[in-house]
mmCIF file of C-alpha atoms in Angstrom:
data_model
loop_
_atom_site.group_PDB
_atom_site.id
_atom_site.type_symbol
_atom_site.label_atom_id
_atom_site.label_comp_id
_atom_site.label_asym_id
_atom_site.label_seq_id
_atom_site.Cartn_x
_atom_site.Cartn_y
_atom_site.Cartn_z
ATOM 1 C CA MET F 1 40.228 101.871 277.191
ATOM 2 C CA LYS F 2 40.052 105.362 275.375
ATOM 3 C CA ARG F 3 42.749 104.358 272.362
ATOM 4 C CA LEU F 4 41.345 101.552 271.963
ATOM 5 C CA SER F 5 37.703 103.347 271.328
ATOM 6 C CA ILE F 6 38.997 105.427 268.582
ATOM 7 C CA VAL F 7 41.325 102.677 267.144
ATOM 8 C CA LEU F 8 37.697 101.070 266.543
ATOM 9 C CA MET F 9 36.189 103.801 265.419
ATOM 10 C CA LEU F 10 39.386 104.495 263.091
ATOM 11 C CA ALA F 11 38.908 100.839 261.851
ATOM 12 C CA LEU F 12 35.366 101.327 261.679
ATOM 13 C CA ALA F 13 35.856 104.302 259.365
ATOM 14 C CA VAL F 14 38.323 103.029 256.654
ATOM 15 C CA LEU F 15 36.234 99.877 256.894
ATOM 16 C CA ALA F 16 32.951 102.329 255.810
ATOM 17 C CA TRP F 17 34.997 104.249 252.933
ATOM 18 C CA GLY F 18 36.681 101.080 251.843
ATOM 19 C CA CYS F 19 32.982 99.894 250.887
ATOM 20 C CA ALA F 20 31.148 102.830 249.138
ATOM 21 C CA LEU F 21 33.851 102.936 246.271
ATOM 22 C CA LYS F 22 33.133 105.818 243.950
ATOM 23 C CA LEU F 23 34.875 105.666 240.362
ATOM 24 C CA GLY F 24 34.871 108.029 237.772
ATOM 25 C CA ARG F 25 32.953 110.772 237.114
ATOM 26 C CA ALA F 26 29.097 111.469 237.320
ATOM 27 C CA PHE F 27 27.742 111.528 234.282
ATOM 28 C CA PRO F 28 23.660 112.046 232.926
ATOM 29 C CA SER F 29 22.757 109.393 230.870
ATOM 30 C CA PRO F 30 23.052 109.124 226.978
ATOM 31 C CA ASP F 31 19.404 109.031 225.445
ATOM 32 C CA ALA F 32 19.355 108.042 221.057
ATOM 33 C CA ALA F 33 17.982 111.238 220.382
ATOM 34 C CA GLN F 34 21.218 113.377 222.152
ATOM 35 C CA ILE F 35 23.735 111.780 219.324
ATOM 36 C CA LYS F 36 23.469 112.044 216.110
ATOM 37 C CA VAL F 37 26.719 109.984 213.620
ATOM 38 C CA ASN F 38 28.144 112.628 211.402
ATOM 39 C CA VAL F 39 26.118 115.325 212.781
ATOM 40 C CA THR F 40 26.684 115.756 216.696
ATOM 41 C CA ASP F 41 30.517 116.977 217.152
ATOM 42 C CA LYS F 42 32.987 116.715 220.323
ATOM 43 C CA ALA F 43 32.010 120.050 221.645
ATOM 44 C CA ALA F 44 27.629 119.191 221.868
ATOM 45 C CA LEU F 45 29.405 116.270 223.042
ATOM 46 C CA GLU F 46 31.037 118.193 226.533
ATOM 47 C CA ARG F 47 28.491 120.971 226.961
ATOM 48 C CA MET F 48 25.401 117.097 227.419
ATOM 49 C CA PHE F 49 27.937 115.092 229.922
ATOM 50 C CA GLY F 50 31.231 116.659 230.538
ATOM 51 C CA ASP F 51 34.317 116.274 230.492
ATOM 52 C CA PRO F 52 35.436 113.100 228.989
ATOM 53 C CA TYR F 53 37.419 110.583 231.713
ATOM 54 C CA GLN F 54 39.012 109.046 228.864
ATOM 55 C CA VAL F 55 40.392 109.770 225.942
ATOM 56 C CA GLY F 56 42.647 107.327 223.171
ATOM 57 C CA LEU F 57 42.540 105.830 219.562
ATOM 58 C CA ASP F 58 40.159 102.040 218.591
ATOM 59 C CA ASN F 59 41.553 100.844 215.437
ATOM 60 C CA GLY F 60 43.040 104.550 214.164
ATOM 61 C CA ASP F 61 39.490 106.720 215.553
ATOM 62 C CA GLN F 62 39.860 109.237 217.868
ATOM 63 C CA THR F 63 37.479 107.667 220.939
ATOM 64 C CA TRP F 64 36.263 109.086 224.333
ATOM 65 C CA ARG F 65 34.884 107.389 227.397
ATOM 66 C CA TRP F 66 33.094 108.613 229.978
ATOM 67 C CA PHE F 67 32.374 106.253 232.982
ATOM 68 C CA HIS F 68 30.834 105.742 236.526
ATOM 69 C CA GLY F 69 30.786 103.409 238.873
ATOM 70 C CA GLU F 70 29.165 102.961 243.190
ATOM 71 C CA ARG F 71 30.400 100.169 245.322
ATOM 72 C CA GLY F 72 28.767 99.213 247.854
ATOM 73 C CA ALA F 73 28.601 96.906 250.818
ATOM 74 C CA SER F 74 25.451 95.064 248.771
ATOM 75 C CA MET F 75 25.939 96.590 244.915
ATOM 76 C CA GLU F 76 28.386 98.004 242.789
ATOM 77 C CA VAL F 77 26.709 99.944 239.546
ATOM 78 C CA THR F 78 28.196 101.332 236.236
ATOM 79 C CA LYS F 79 27.542 102.917 232.932
ATOM 80 C CA ASP F 80 30.459 103.433 230.368
ATOM 81 C CA PHE F 81 29.832 105.262 227.785
ATOM 82 C CA THR F 82 32.253 105.063 224.245
ATOM 83 C CA VAL F 83 32.169 107.364 221.767
ATOM 84 C CA ARG F 84 34.199 106.947 218.750
ATOM 85 C CA PHE F 85 34.946 110.116 216.003
ATOM 86 C CA ASN F 86 35.225 110.893 212.591
ATOM 87 C CA ALA F 87 37.914 112.740 210.695
ATOM 88 C CA ASN F 88 36.386 115.482 210.743
ATOM 89 C CA GLY F 89 35.666 115.498 214.443
ATOM 90 C CA THR F 90 31.431 114.603 214.169
ATOM 91 C CA VAL F 91 30.486 111.350 215.771
ATOM 92 C CA LYS F 92 31.403 108.262 213.680
ATOM 93 C CA SER F 93 29.692 105.152 216.992
ATOM 94 C CA TYR F 94 28.728 105.242 220.164
ATOM 95 C CA SER F 95 28.184 102.783 222.551
ATOM 96 C CA PHE F 96 26.348 103.057 226.232
ATOM 97 C CA THR F 97 25.658 100.316 228.823
ATOM 98 C CA THR F 98 24.514 100.515 231.939
ATOM 99 C CA ASN F 99 23.599 98.299 234.706
ATOM 100 C CA PHE F 100 21.852 101.572 237.271
ATOM 101 C CA PRO F 101 18.503 100.915 237.854
ATOM 102 C CA GLU F 102 16.387 103.943 236.518
ATOM 103 C CA ASP F 103 18.566 103.597 233.416
ATOM 104 C CA LEU F 104 17.625 99.498 232.653
ATOM 105 C CA ARG F 105 14.074 101.150 233.350
ATOM 106 C CA LYS F 106 14.134 102.903 231.246
ATOM 107 C CA LEU F 107 16.097 101.053 228.141
ATOM 108 C CA ARG F 108 14.138 97.265 227.961
#
């Protein structure tokens, strides 16, 4: 009986762990006033948002991406911030998408 209780508790712990999942790294949501195209550079972005979660290329331009997601039993929220850079390391363009409730209230 004790063995069954332990197995049951382990199964519930694994199930709970599988339902509560975090992806990427938490970062503060950007505000349009913080980022100036052709002015804001990589060092400033790292100070504001931390190290990027991913880096890559988009049409030959270097890109950095910050991503954070959380999944629970009844909800899933994500936010994604991608910056495309000029050759001199300043922001060429950026995009931010989210469905975090606090961001939705602020951006609507």
